[in-house]
Amino acid sequence: MTEKTEAGRLPRAAQAIAIPLAGLTIMWIATLSASYADLMMRMNDCSSSTQINCMMYGQTVRPSTYIMLVGIAALCLASMFGKKLADSAGESRFATASKGFTIVAIIASLITAVFMAFAVFMQHLDQGGNAESALVSLLGTYLPIVLYAVLVLFVVLQAFVWKKGDHDDE
């Protein structure tokens, strides 16, 4: 029989698989919310414009950048937490499969975070790099890139480098 959790409902290995999937659901909701926020921002900019093909000119701080950051952070942290549960699930075949699944989930979430950091940077280049102010450039481009880098570094260190019981007691 597999190890039961404190709640007695699902084995730890099943929870280790369910938690990254819940993080993926949160990221999906964040992606839809970010698309909606961009759509509303574009509609507000185009309603006051007389151009037929309205485009968002000039750089602005887009809320969708931070909404996506929150969604990807939820995916990364859920995958990391799922890996910790899978590591403590035991040595059954299902527990071994859950460990493999959570490692793949962590790697996929890290790739997504790196891709989005590049997307934010390329969006800045697409707008010509002409910021209306230094604060807009800082909040719209550089802060999200730094936050993505901190997220990736934290998840890599926490999931793959820092292990419990790996202390040097010399």
Short mmCIF file of C-alpha atoms in Angstrom, two decimals:
data_model
loop_
_atom_site.label_atom_id
_atom_site.label_comp_id
_atom_site.label_asym_id
_atom_site.label_seq_id
_atom_site.Cartn_x
_atom_site.Cartn_y
_atom_site.Cartn_z
CA MET A 1 0.00 0.00 0.00
CA THR A 2 1.26 3.51 -0.70
CA GLU A 3 2.02 6.06 1.97
CA LYS A 4 -0.97 8.18 2.86
CA THR A 5 -0.74 11.86 3.69
CA GLU A 6 -1.91 13.41 6.91
CA ALA A 7 -5.32 14.08 5.39
CA GLY A 8 -5.58 10.43 4.35
CA ARG A 9 -6.95 11.21 0.90
CA LEU A 10 -4.19 10.96 -1.69
CA PRO A 11 -0.75 9.44 -1.52
CA ARG A 12 2.11 11.92 -1.57
CA ALA A 13 3.11 10.86 -5.07
CA ALA A 14 -0.35 11.75 -6.38
CA GLN A 15 -0.22 15.11 -4.62
CA ALA A 16 3.25 15.67 -6.10
CA ILE A 17 1.71 15.31 -9.56
CA ALA A 18 -1.44 17.31 -8.78
CA ILE A 19 0.34 20.37 -7.38
CA PRO A 20 2.32 21.24 -10.57
CA LEU A 21 -0.87 20.72 -12.58
CA ALA A 22 -2.63 23.18 -10.27
CA GLY A 23 0.24 25.62 -10.87
CA LEU A 24 -0.22 25.12 -14.60
CA THR A 25 -3.92 25.96 -14.20
CA ILE A 26 -3.00 29.16 -12.35
CA MET A 27 -0.58 30.07 -15.14
CA TRP A 28 -3.28 29.43 -17.74
CA ILE A 29 -5.68 31.73 -15.87
CA ALA A 30 -2.91 34.35 -15.63
CA THR A 31 -2.27 34.06 -19.38
CA LEU A 32 -5.96 34.66 -20.11
CA SER A 33 -6.01 37.58 -17.67
CA ALA A 34 -2.89 39.10 -19.24
CA SER A 35 -4.39 38.83 -22.72
CA TYR A 36 -7.57 40.46 -21.47
CA ALA A 37 -5.59 43.26 -19.79
CA ASP A 38 -3.69 43.94 -23.03
CA LEU A 39 -6.94 43.92 -24.99
CA MET A 40 -8.55 46.41 -22.62
CA MET A 41 -5.46 48.61 -22.71
CA ARG A 42 -5.47 48.59 -26.51
CA MET A 43 -9.20 49.35 -26.63
CA ASN A 44 -8.73 52.32 -24.29
CA ASP A 45 -5.86 53.66 -26.42
CA CYS A 46 -7.75 53.15 -29.67
CA SER A 47 -11.03 54.68 -28.51
CA SER A 48 -9.39 58.11 -28.29
CA SER A 49 -7.50 57.68 -31.56
CA THR A 50 -8.73 58.54 -35.03
CA GLN A 51 -6.44 56.06 -36.79
CA ILE A 52 -7.98 53.16 -38.66
CA ASN A 53 -5.26 50.70 -37.67
CA CYS A 54 -4.65 51.71 -34.10
CA MET A 55 -1.39 50.59 -32.56
CA MET A 56 -0.05 51.28 -29.11
CA TYR A 57 2.70 53.82 -29.73
CA GLY A 58 5.15 54.71 -27.04
CA GLN A 59 6.23 52.58 -24.18
CA THR A 60 3.92 52.05 -21.25
CA VAL A 61 4.03 49.81 -18.23
CA ARG A 62 1.74 46.95 -19.15
CA PRO A 63 -0.03 45.12 -16.34
CA SER A 64 0.05 41.96 -18.46
CA THR A 65 3.81 41.72 -17.93
CA TYR A 66 3.35 41.41 -14.18
CA ILE A 67 0.27 39.18 -14.47
CA MET A 68 2.31 36.72 -16.54
CA LEU A 69 5.14 36.97 -14.02
CA VAL A 70 2.78 35.98 -11.22
CA GLY A 71 1.41 33.07 -13.26
CA ILE A 72 4.85 31.73 -14.16
CA ALA A 73 6.03 32.18 -10.57
CA ALA A 74 3.03 30.13 -9.41
CA LEU A 75 3.94 27.39 -11.89
CA CYS A 76 7.61 27.38 -10.84
CA LEU A 77 6.85 27.33 -7.12
CA ALA A 78 4.15 24.68 -7.48
CA SER A 79 6.50 22.47 -9.47
CA MET A 80 9.22 22.97 -6.89
CA PHE A 81 6.84 22.11 -4.04
CA GLY A 82 5.63 19.06 -5.97
CA LYS A 83 9.23 17.89 -6.31
CA LYS A 84 9.74 18.18 -2.57
CA LEU A 85 6.64 16.06 -2.00
CA ALA A 86 7.78 13.53 -4.59
CA ASP A 87 11.18 13.26 -2.90
CA SER A 88 9.47 12.33 0.36
CA ALA A 89 6.94 9.96 -1.25
CA GLY A 90 8.97 6.80 -0.85
CA GLU A 91 10.46 4.37 -3.34
CA SER A 92 7.46 2.84 -5.12
CA ARG A 93 7.14 2.88 -8.91
CA PHE A 94 4.47 5.57 -8.71
CA ALA A 95 6.70 7.71 -6.46
CA THR A 96 9.59 7.34 -8.92
CA ALA A 97 7.31 8.37 -11.77
CA SER A 98 6.12 11.40 -9.80
CA LYS A 99 9.75 12.44 -9.22
CA GLY A 100 10.38 12.31 -12.96
CA PHE A 101 7.19 14.24 -13.69
CA THR A 102 8.04 17.01 -11.23
CA ILE A 103 11.57 17.37 -12.61
CA VAL A 104 10.13 17.76 -16.10
CA ALA A 105 7.60 20.27 -14.73
CA ILE A 106 10.38 22.32 -13.10
CA ILE A 107 12.46 22.34 -16.28
CA ALA A 108 9.43 23.33 -18.40
CA SER A 109 8.53 26.14 -15.99
CA LEU A 110 12.12 27.42 -16.04
CA ILE A 111 12.15 27.39 -19.84
CA THR A 112 8.88 29.33 -19.80
CA ALA A 113 10.31 31.91 -17.40
CA VAL A 114 13.44 32.41 -19.52
CA PHE A 115 11.34 32.68 -22.69
CA MET A 116 9.13 35.34 -21.09
CA ALA A 117 12.17 37.33 -19.92
CA PHE A 118 13.41 37.36 -23.52
CA ALA A 119 9.92 38.33 -24.70
CA VAL A 120 9.85 41.33 -22.36
CA PHE A 121 13.26 42.40 -23.62
CA MET A 122 12.30 41.96 -27.28
CA GLN A 123 9.10 43.91 -26.68
CA HIS A 124 11.26 46.76 -25.40
CA LEU A 125 13.41 46.58 -28.54
CA ASP A 126 10.31 46.43 -30.74
CA GLN A 127 9.13 49.70 -29.25
CA GLY A 128 12.39 51.28 -30.29
CA GLY A 129 13.78 51.46 -26.78
CA ASN A 130 12.47 55.01 -26.59
CA ALA A 131 11.05 55.38 -23.14
CA GLU A 132 8.92 58.30 -22.21
CA SER A 133 10.79 58.35 -18.93
CA ALA A 134 13.41 56.34 -17.14
CA LEU A 135 10.81 55.17 -14.62
CA VAL A 136 8.59 53.75 -17.38
CA SER A 137 11.58 51.94 -18.86
CA LEU A 138 12.61 50.64 -15.44
CA LEU A 139 9.13 49.38 -14.48
CA GLY A 140 8.13 48.20 -17.93
CA THR A 141 11.28 46.35 -18.95
CA TYR A 142 14.15 46.06 -16.54
CA LEU A 143 12.32 45.19 -13.32
CA PRO A 144 10.39 42.28 -14.90
CA ILE A 145 13.61 40.92 -16.42
CA VAL A 146 15.36 41.07 -13.05
CA LEU A 147 12.37 39.43 -11.34
CA TYR A 148 12.37 36.60 -13.90
CA ALA A 149 16.12 36.13 -13.37
CA VAL A 150 15.68 36.01 -9.59
CA LEU A 151 12.83 33.51 -9.98
CA VAL A 152 14.88 31.23 -12.23
CA LEU A 153 17.91 31.41 -9.96
CA PHE A 154 15.85 30.70 -6.84
CA VAL A 155 14.06 27.72 -8.37
CA VAL A 156 17.26 26.20 -9.77
CA LEU A 157 19.07 26.57 -6.45
CA GLN A 158 16.14 25.36 -4.37
CA ALA A 159 15.18 22.42 -6.57
CA PHE A 160 18.52 21.09 -7.73
CA VAL A 161 21.39 22.50 -5.66
CA TRP A 162 20.36 22.92 -2.04
CA LYS A 163 19.49 19.50 -0.70
CA LYS A 164 18.39 18.73 2.81
CA GLY A 165 21.28 17.22 4.75
CA ASP A 166 24.02 18.43 2.39
CA HIS A 167 25.74 20.59 4.98
CA ASP A 168 29.50 20.69 5.27
CA ASP A 169 30.28 20.25 8.94
CA GLU A 170 34.04 20.54 8.84
#
